[in-house]
Tab-separated table of C-alpha atoms in Angstrom:
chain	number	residue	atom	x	y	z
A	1493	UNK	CA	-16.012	3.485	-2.167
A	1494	UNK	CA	-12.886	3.527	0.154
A	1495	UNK	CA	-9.988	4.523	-1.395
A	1496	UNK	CA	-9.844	4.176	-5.441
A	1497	UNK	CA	-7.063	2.925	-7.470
A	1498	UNK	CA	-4.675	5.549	-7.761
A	1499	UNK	CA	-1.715	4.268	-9.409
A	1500	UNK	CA	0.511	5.516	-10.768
A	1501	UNK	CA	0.668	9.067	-8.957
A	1502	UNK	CA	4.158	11.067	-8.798
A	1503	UNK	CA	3.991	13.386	-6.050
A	1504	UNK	CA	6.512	15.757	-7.787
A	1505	UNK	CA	3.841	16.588	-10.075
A	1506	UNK	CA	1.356	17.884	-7.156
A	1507	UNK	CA	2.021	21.087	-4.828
A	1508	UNK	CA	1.828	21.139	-1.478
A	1509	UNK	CA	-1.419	22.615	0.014
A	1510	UNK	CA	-1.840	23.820	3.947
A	1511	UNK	CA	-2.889	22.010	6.424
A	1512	UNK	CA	-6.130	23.410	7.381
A	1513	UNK	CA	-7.568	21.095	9.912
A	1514	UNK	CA	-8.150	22.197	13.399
A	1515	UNK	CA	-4.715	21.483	15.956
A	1516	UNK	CA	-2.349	21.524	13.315
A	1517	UNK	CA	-0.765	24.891	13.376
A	1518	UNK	CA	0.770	26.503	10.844
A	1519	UNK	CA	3.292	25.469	9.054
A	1520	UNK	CA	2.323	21.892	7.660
A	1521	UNK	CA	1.965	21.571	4.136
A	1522	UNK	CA	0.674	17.910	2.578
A	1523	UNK	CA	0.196	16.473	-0.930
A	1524	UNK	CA	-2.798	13.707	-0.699
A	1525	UNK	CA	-1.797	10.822	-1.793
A	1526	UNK	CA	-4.583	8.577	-1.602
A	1527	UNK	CA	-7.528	9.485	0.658
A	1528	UNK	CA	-10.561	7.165	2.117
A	1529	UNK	CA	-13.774	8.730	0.948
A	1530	UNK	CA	-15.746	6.886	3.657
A	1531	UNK	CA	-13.346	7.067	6.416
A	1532	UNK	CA	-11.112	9.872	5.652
A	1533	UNK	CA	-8.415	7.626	6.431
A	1534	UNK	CA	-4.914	8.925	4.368
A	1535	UNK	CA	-1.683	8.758	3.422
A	1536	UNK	CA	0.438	11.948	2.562
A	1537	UNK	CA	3.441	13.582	1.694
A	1538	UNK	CA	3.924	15.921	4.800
A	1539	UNK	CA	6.332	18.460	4.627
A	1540	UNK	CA	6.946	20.516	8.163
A	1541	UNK	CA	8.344	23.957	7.717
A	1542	UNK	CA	11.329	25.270	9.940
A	1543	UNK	CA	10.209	26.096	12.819
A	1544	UNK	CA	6.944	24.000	12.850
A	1545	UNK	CA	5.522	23.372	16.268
A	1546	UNK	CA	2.537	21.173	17.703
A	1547	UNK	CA	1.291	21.042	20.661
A	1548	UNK	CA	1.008	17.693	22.593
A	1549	UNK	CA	-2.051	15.794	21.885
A	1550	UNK	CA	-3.348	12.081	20.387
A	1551	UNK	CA	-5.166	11.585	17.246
A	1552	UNK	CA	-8.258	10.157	16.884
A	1553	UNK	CA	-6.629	7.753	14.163
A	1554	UNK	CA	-3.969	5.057	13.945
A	1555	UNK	CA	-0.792	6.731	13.118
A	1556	UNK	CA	1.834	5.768	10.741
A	1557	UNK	CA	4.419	8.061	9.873
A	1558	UNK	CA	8.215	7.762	8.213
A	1559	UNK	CA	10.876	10.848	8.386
A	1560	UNK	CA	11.745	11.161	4.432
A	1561	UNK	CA	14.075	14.028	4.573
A	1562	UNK	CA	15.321	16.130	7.694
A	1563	UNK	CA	14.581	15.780	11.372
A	1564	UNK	CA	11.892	16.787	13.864
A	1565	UNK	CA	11.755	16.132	17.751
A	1566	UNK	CA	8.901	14.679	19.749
A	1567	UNK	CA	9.958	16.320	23.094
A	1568	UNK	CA	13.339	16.607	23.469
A	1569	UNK	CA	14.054	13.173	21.352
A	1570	UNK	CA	15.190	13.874	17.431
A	1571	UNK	CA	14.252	11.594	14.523
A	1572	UNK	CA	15.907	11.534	11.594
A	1573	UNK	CA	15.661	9.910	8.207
A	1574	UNK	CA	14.300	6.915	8.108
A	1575	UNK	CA	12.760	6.648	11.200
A	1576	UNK	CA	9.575	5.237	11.448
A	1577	UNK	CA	6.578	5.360	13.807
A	1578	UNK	CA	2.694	3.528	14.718
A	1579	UNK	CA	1.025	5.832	16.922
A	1580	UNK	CA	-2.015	3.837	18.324
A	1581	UNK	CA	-5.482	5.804	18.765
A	1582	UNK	CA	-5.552	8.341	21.798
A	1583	UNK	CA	-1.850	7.977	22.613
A	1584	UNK	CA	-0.467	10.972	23.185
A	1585	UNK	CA	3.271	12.498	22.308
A	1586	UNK	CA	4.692	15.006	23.052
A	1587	UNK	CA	5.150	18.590	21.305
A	1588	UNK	CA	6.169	18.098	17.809
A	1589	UNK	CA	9.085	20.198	16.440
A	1590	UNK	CA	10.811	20.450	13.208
A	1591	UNK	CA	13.438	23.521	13.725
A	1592	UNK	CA	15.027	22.970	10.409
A	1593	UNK	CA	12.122	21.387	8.655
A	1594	UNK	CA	11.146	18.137	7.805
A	1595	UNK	CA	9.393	15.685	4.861
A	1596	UNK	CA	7.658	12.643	6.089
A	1597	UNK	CA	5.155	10.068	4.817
A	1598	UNK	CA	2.097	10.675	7.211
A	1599	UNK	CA	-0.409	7.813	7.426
A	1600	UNK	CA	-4.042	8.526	9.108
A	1601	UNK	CA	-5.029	4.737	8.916
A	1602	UNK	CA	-8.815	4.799	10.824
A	1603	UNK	CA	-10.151	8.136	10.199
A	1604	UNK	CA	-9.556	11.845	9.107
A	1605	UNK	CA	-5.872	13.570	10.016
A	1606	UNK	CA	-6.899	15.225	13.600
A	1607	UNK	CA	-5.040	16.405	16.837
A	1608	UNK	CA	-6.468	16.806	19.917
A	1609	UNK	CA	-4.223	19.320	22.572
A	1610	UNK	CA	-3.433	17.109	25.715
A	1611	UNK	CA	-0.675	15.636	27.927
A	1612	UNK	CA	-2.296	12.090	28.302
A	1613	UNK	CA	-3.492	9.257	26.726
A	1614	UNK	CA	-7.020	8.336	25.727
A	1615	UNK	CA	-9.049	6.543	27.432
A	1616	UNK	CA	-8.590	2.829	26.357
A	1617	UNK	CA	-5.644	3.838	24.508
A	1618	UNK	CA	-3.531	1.078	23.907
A	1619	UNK	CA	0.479	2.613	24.577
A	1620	UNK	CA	1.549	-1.168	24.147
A	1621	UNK	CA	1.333	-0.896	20.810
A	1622	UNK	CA	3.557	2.381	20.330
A	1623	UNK	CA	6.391	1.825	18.257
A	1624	UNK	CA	9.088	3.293	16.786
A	1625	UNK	CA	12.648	2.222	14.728
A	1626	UNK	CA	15.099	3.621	12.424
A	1627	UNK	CA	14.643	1.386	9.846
A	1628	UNK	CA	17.912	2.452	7.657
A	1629	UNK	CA	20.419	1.928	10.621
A	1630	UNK	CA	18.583	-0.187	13.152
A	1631	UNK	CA	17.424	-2.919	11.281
A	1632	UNK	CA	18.872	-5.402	8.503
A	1633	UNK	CA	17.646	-6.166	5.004
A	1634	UNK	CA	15.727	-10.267	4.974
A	1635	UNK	CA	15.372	-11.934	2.084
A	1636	UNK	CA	11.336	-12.089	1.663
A	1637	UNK	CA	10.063	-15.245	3.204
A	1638	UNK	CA	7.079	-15.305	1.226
A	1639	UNK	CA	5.985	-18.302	-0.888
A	1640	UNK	CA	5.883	-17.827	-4.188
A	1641	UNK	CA	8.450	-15.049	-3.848
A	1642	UNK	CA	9.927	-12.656	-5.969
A	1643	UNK	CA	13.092	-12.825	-7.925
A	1644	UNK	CA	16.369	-12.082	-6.042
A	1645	UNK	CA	17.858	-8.931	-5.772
A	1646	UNK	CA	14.372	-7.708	-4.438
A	1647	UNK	CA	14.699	-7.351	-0.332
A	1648	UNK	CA	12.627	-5.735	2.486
A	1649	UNK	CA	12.921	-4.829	6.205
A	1650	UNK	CA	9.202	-5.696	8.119
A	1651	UNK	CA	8.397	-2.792	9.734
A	1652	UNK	CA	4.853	-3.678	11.416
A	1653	UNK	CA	3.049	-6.822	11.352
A	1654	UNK	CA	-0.174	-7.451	12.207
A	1655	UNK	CA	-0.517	-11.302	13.736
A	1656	UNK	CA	-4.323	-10.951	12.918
A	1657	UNK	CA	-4.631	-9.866	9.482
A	1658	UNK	CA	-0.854	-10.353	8.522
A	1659	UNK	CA	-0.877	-6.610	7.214
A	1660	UNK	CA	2.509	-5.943	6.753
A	1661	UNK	CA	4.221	-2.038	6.124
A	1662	UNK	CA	7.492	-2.385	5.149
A	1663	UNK	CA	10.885	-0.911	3.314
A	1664	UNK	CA	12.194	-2.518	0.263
A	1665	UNK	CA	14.808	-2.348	-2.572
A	1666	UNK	CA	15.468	-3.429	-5.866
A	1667	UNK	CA	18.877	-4.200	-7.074
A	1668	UNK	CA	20.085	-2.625	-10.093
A	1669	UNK	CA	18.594	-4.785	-13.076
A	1670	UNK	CA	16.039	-6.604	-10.982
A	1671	UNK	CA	13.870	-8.444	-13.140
A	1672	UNK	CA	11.144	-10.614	-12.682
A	1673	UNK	CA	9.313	-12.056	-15.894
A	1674	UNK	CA	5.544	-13.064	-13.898
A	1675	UNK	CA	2.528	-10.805	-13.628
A	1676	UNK	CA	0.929	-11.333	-10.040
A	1677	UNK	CA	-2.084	-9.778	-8.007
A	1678	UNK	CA	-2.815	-9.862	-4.088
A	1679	UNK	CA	-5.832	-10.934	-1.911
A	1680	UNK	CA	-4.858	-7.404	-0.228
A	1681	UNK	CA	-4.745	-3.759	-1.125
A	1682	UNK	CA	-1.179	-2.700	-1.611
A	1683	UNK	CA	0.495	0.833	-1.367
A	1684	UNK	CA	4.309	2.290	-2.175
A	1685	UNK	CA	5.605	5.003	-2.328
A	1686	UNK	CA	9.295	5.288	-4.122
A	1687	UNK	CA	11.786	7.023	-1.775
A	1688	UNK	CA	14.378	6.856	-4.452
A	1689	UNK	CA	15.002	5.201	-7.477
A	1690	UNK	CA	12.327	4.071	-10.643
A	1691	UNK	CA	11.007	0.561	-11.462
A	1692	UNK	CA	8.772	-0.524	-14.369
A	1693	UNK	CA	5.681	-2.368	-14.320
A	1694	UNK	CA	3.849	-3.732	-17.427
A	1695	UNK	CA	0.629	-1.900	-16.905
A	1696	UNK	CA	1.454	1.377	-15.462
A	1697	UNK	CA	5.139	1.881	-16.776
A	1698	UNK	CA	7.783	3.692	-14.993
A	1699	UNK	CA	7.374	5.063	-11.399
A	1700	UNK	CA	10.122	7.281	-10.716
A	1701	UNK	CA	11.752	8.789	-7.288
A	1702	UNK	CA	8.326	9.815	-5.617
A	1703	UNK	CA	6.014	7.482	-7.263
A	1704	UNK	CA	3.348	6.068	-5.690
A	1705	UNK	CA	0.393	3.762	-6.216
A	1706	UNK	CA	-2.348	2.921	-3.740
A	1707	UNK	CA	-3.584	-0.943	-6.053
A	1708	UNK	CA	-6.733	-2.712	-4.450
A	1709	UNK	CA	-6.970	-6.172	-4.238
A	1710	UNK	CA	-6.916	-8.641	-7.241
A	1711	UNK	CA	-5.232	-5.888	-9.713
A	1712	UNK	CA	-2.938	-7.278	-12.285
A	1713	UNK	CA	0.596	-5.619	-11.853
A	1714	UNK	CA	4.199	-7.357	-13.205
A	1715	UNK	CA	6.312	-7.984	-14.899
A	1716	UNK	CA	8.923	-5.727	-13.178
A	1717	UNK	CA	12.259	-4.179	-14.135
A	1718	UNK	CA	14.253	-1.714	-12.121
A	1719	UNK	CA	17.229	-0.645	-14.221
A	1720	UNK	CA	19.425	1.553	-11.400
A	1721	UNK	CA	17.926	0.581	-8.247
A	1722	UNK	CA	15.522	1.550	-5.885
A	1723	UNK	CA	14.096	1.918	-2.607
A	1724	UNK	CA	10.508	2.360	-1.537
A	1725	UNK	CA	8.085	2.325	1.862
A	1726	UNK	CA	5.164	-0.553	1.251
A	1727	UNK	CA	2.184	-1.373	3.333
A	1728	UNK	CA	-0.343	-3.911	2.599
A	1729	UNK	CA	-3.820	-4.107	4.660
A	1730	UNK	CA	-4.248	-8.098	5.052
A	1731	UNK	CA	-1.872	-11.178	4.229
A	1732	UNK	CA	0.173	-10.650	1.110
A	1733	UNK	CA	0.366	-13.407	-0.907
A	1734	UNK	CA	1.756	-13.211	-4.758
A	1735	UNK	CA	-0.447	-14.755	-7.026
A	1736	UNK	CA	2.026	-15.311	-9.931
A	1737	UNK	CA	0.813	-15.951	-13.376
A	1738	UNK	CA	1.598	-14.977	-17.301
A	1739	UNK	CA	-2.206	-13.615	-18.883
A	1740	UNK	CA	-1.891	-10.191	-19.251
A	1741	UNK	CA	-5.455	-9.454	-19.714
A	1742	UNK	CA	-7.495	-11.361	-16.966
A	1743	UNK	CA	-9.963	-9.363	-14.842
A	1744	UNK	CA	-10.128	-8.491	-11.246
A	1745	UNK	CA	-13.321	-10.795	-11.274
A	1746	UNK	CA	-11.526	-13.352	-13.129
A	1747	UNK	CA	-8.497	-13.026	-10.585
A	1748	UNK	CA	-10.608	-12.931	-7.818
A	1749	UNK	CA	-12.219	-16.406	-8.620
A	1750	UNK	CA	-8.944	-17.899	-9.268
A	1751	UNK	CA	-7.698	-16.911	-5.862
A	1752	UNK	CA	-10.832	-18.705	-4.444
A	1753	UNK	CA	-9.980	-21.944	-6.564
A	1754	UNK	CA	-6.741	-21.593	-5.604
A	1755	UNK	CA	-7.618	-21.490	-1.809
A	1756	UNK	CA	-10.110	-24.477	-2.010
A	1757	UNK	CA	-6.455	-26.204	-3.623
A	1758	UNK	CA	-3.892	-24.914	-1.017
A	1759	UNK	CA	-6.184	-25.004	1.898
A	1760	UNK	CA	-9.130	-27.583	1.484
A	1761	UNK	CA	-10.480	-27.889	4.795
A	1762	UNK	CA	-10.686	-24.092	5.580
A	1763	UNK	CA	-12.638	-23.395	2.131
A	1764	UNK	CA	-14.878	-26.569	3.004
A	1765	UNK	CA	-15.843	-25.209	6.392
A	1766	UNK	CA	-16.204	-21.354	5.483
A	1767	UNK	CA	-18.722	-22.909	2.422
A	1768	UNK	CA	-20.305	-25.324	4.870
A	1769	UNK	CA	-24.161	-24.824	5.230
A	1770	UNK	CA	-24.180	-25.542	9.089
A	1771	UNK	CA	-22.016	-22.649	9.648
A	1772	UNK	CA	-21.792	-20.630	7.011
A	1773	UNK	CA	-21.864	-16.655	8.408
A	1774	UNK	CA	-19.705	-14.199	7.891
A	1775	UNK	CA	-18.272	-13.498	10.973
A	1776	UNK	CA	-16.691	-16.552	12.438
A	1777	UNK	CA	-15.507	-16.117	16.254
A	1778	UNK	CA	-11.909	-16.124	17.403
A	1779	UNK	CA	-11.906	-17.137	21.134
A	1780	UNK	CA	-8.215	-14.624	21.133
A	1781	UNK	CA	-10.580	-11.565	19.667
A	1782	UNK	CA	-13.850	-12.517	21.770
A	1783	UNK	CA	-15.088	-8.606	21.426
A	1784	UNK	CA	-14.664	-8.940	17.699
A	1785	UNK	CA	-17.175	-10.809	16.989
A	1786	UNK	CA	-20.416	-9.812	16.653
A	1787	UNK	CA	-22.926	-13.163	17.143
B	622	UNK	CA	-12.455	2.581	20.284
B	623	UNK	CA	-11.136	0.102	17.801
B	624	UNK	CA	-7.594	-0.750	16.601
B	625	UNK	CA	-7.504	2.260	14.463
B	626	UNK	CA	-9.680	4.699	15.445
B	627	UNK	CA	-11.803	6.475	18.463
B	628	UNK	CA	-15.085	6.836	17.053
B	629	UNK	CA	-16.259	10.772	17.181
B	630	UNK	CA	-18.302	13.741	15.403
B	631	UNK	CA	-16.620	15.525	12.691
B	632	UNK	CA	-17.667	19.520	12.325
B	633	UNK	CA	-18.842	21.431	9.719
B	634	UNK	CA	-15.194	22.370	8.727
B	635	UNK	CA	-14.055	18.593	9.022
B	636	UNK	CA	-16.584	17.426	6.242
B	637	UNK	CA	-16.059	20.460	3.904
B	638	UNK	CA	-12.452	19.497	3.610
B	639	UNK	CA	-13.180	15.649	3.579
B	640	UNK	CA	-15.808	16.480	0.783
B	641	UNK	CA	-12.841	18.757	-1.050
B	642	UNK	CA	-10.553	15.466	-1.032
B	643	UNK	CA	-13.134	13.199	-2.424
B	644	UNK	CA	-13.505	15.623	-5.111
B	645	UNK	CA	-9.804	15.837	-5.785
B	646	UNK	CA	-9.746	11.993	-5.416
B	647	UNK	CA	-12.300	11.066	-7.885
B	648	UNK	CA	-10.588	13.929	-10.073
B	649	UNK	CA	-7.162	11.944	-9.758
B	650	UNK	CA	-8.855	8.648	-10.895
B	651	UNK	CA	-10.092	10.030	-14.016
B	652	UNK	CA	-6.911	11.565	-15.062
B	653	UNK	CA	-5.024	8.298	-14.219
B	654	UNK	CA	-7.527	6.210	-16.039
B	655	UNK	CA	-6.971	8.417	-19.253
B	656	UNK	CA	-3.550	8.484	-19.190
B	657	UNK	CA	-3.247	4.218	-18.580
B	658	UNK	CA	-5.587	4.935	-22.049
B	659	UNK	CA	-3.119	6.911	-23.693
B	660	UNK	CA	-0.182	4.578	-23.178
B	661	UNK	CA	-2.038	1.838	-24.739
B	662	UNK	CA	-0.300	0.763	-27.364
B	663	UNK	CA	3.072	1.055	-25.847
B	664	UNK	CA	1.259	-1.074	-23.200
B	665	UNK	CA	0.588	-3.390	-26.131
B	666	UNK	CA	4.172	-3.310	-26.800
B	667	UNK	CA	5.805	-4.462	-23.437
B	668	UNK	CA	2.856	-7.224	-23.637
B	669	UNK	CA	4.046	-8.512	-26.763
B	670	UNK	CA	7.862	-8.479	-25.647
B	671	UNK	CA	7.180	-10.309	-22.482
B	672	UNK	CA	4.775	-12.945	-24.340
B	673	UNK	CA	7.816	-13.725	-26.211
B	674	UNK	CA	10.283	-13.531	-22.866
B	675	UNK	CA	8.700	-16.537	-21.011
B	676	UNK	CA	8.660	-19.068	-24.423
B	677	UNK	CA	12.433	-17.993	-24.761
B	678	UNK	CA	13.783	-17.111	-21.168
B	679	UNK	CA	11.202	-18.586	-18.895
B	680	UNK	CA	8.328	-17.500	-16.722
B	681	UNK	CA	9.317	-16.875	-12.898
B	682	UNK	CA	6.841	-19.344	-11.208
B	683	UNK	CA	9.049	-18.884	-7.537
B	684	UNK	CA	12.355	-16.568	-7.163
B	685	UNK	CA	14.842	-17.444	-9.497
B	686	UNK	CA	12.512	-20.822	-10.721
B	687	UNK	CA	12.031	-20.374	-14.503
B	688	UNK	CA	9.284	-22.184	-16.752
B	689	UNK	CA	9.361	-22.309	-20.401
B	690	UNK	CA	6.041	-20.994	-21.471
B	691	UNK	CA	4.635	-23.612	-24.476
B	692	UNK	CA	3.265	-21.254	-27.542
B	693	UNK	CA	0.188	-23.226	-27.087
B	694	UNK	CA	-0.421	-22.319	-23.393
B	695	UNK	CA	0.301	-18.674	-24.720
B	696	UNK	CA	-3.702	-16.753	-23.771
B	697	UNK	CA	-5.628	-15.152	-26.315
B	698	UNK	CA	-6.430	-11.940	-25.973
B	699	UNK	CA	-10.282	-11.521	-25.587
B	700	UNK	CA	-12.231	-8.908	-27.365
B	701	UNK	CA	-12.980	-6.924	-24.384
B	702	UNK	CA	-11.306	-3.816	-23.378
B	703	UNK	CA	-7.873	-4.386	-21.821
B	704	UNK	CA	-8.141	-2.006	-18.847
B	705	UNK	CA	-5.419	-2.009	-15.990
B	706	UNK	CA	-7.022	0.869	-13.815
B	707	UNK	CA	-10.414	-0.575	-11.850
């Protein structure tokens, strides 16, 4: 079933449990946040005691992971608050170290959390792809340039995109007294967690400092208030577009199909081919992606 | 290997903690879905106030674009349960 709705979860009201898995050490403590029941993939709260080591090694999994409170070292490098990683499949770091301990946000995004002990990469592991960026001091806040957008006083830094499926992670704040009076829904699942700072929602009420929701697509969320300001980590897993409207009580089925009309209005010639009886399977082919596709 | 993952076999001690988080996952759900049940008729509440917010204030159709809501294009509520948690 992937991963179910959970929203709204406060991590506050969890405890940590140990990390048990094999190549983890001692010393790492997580609170599940929303977990993948076919895939194991995760995200957690990860908190890194002082004087947590790891050896070198890759994981088997896409990595995500952004330094909420304190600092740990990959090597001899520190990272500090905010910083923010994507550690691609089978690409090895280096020893992991958090002297004086350390809180992060620790996304397995393919499979189960696992570490494998070794000083290289993978084979077919793709280092191109390994990132990393402080996103409080190294990058600047952008107005969204998403269409319909929200209100302003609502802004965001990008920290990953995906030119394929337009996934997005990303930071964003609210301004004191944001607003916005619409209720909208996404052709994408959608995940936050609140680094500081509560907001409101109509459905789910107030999600305070270390709130989090992991929403599948089509789920009716809005209208939103944040009273004090905030600031939050976001991730989506496809192209996130705000379908605004004002019923409070349609259904994901009901949003769903409205999406689709709304598609066949906004782009007529894609929704007339993808319906079109002469080629009508579900796995078009992308001469960029030619390994993708399975025909 | 895909974009996300190497493809390999989990052991015995892999799947009993996988099978652990499901449990705690579906747990989660459950008490999530009962407490969006118990707030209810606050939910009602904040429904009613915003209903009224877009016929006097506006609805935001794009950023900082505001529509008057007519009472007429106000929805009905239908008879089914008004769930938020799927």
């Amino acid at each position: 079933m992937a991963r179910p709705h959970i929203e709204p979860f406060v991590d506050r009201d969890a405890d940590y449990k140990k990390m048990t898995l094999p190549g983890f050490g001692t010393g790492m403590h997580y609170k599940m946040l929303s977990f993948d029941t076919d895939t194991g993939a995760c995200t957690m709260n990860v908190r890194f005691d002082s004087g947590y080591k790891r050896s070198p090694g890759f994981s088997h999994s896409e990595i995500e992971m952004f330094v909420l409170k304190g600092s740990l070292k990959f090597g001899k490098q520190t990272y500090i608050e905010g910083h923010y990683f994507v550690i691609p499949p089978g690409v090895f770091m280096p020893a992991l170290s958090a002297s004086k301990g350390a809180e992060v946000l620790l996304m397995y995004n393919g499979s189960e959390p696992s570490h494998t002990e070794s000083d290289a990469d993978h084979d077919g592991a793709d280092r191109s792809r390994l990132a990393e960026v402080n996103s409080y001091s190294g990058m600047p806040w952008i107005t969204p340039n998403i269409h319909p957008g929200t209100n302003t006083g609502c802004l965001m830094k990008i920290l990953k995109f995906d030119e394929r499926t337009h996934a997005l992670s990303f930071l964003f704040v609210m301004a004191p007294e944001f607003w916005q009076d619409n209720i909208s829904y996404h052709d994408c699942a959608e995940e936050v967690y609140h680094i500081w700072g509560t907001t409101w929602m109509m459905q789910f009420g107030y999600l305070p400092t270390g709130g989090y929701f992991w929403r599948p697509p089509y789920i009716n969320h809005g209208a939103f208030h944040c009273k004090r300001g905030a600031i939050a980590f976001g991730r989506t897993d496809s192209e996130l577009h705000n379908h605004f409207h004002f019923n409070p009580w349609s259904n994901v089925k009901e949003n769903e199909e409205r999406a689709v009309s709304r598609l066949q209005h906004r782009n007529p010639e894609v929704y007339k081919w993808a319906l079109g009886h002469n080629h009508n399977h579900p796995d078009p082919a992308d001469f960029e992606y030619p390994d993708d596709h399975s025909h | 290997m895909d974009k996300v993952g190497i493809k390999h076999k989990r052991d015995d001690k892999v799947k009993a903690w996988m099978k652990k988080e499901t449990a705690e996952q579906k747990k989660r759900y459950q008490v999530i879905v009962a407490h969006m049940d118990a707030i209810a008729s606050q939910r009602d509440k904040w429904v009613a106030n915003f209903l009224k917010r877009i016929q006097k204030r506006g609805f935001n159709t794009d950023r900082d674009v505001f529509k008057i809501i007519k009472p007429e294009e106000i929805p009905i509520q239908p008879k089914r349960k008004f769930k938020v948690s799927f």
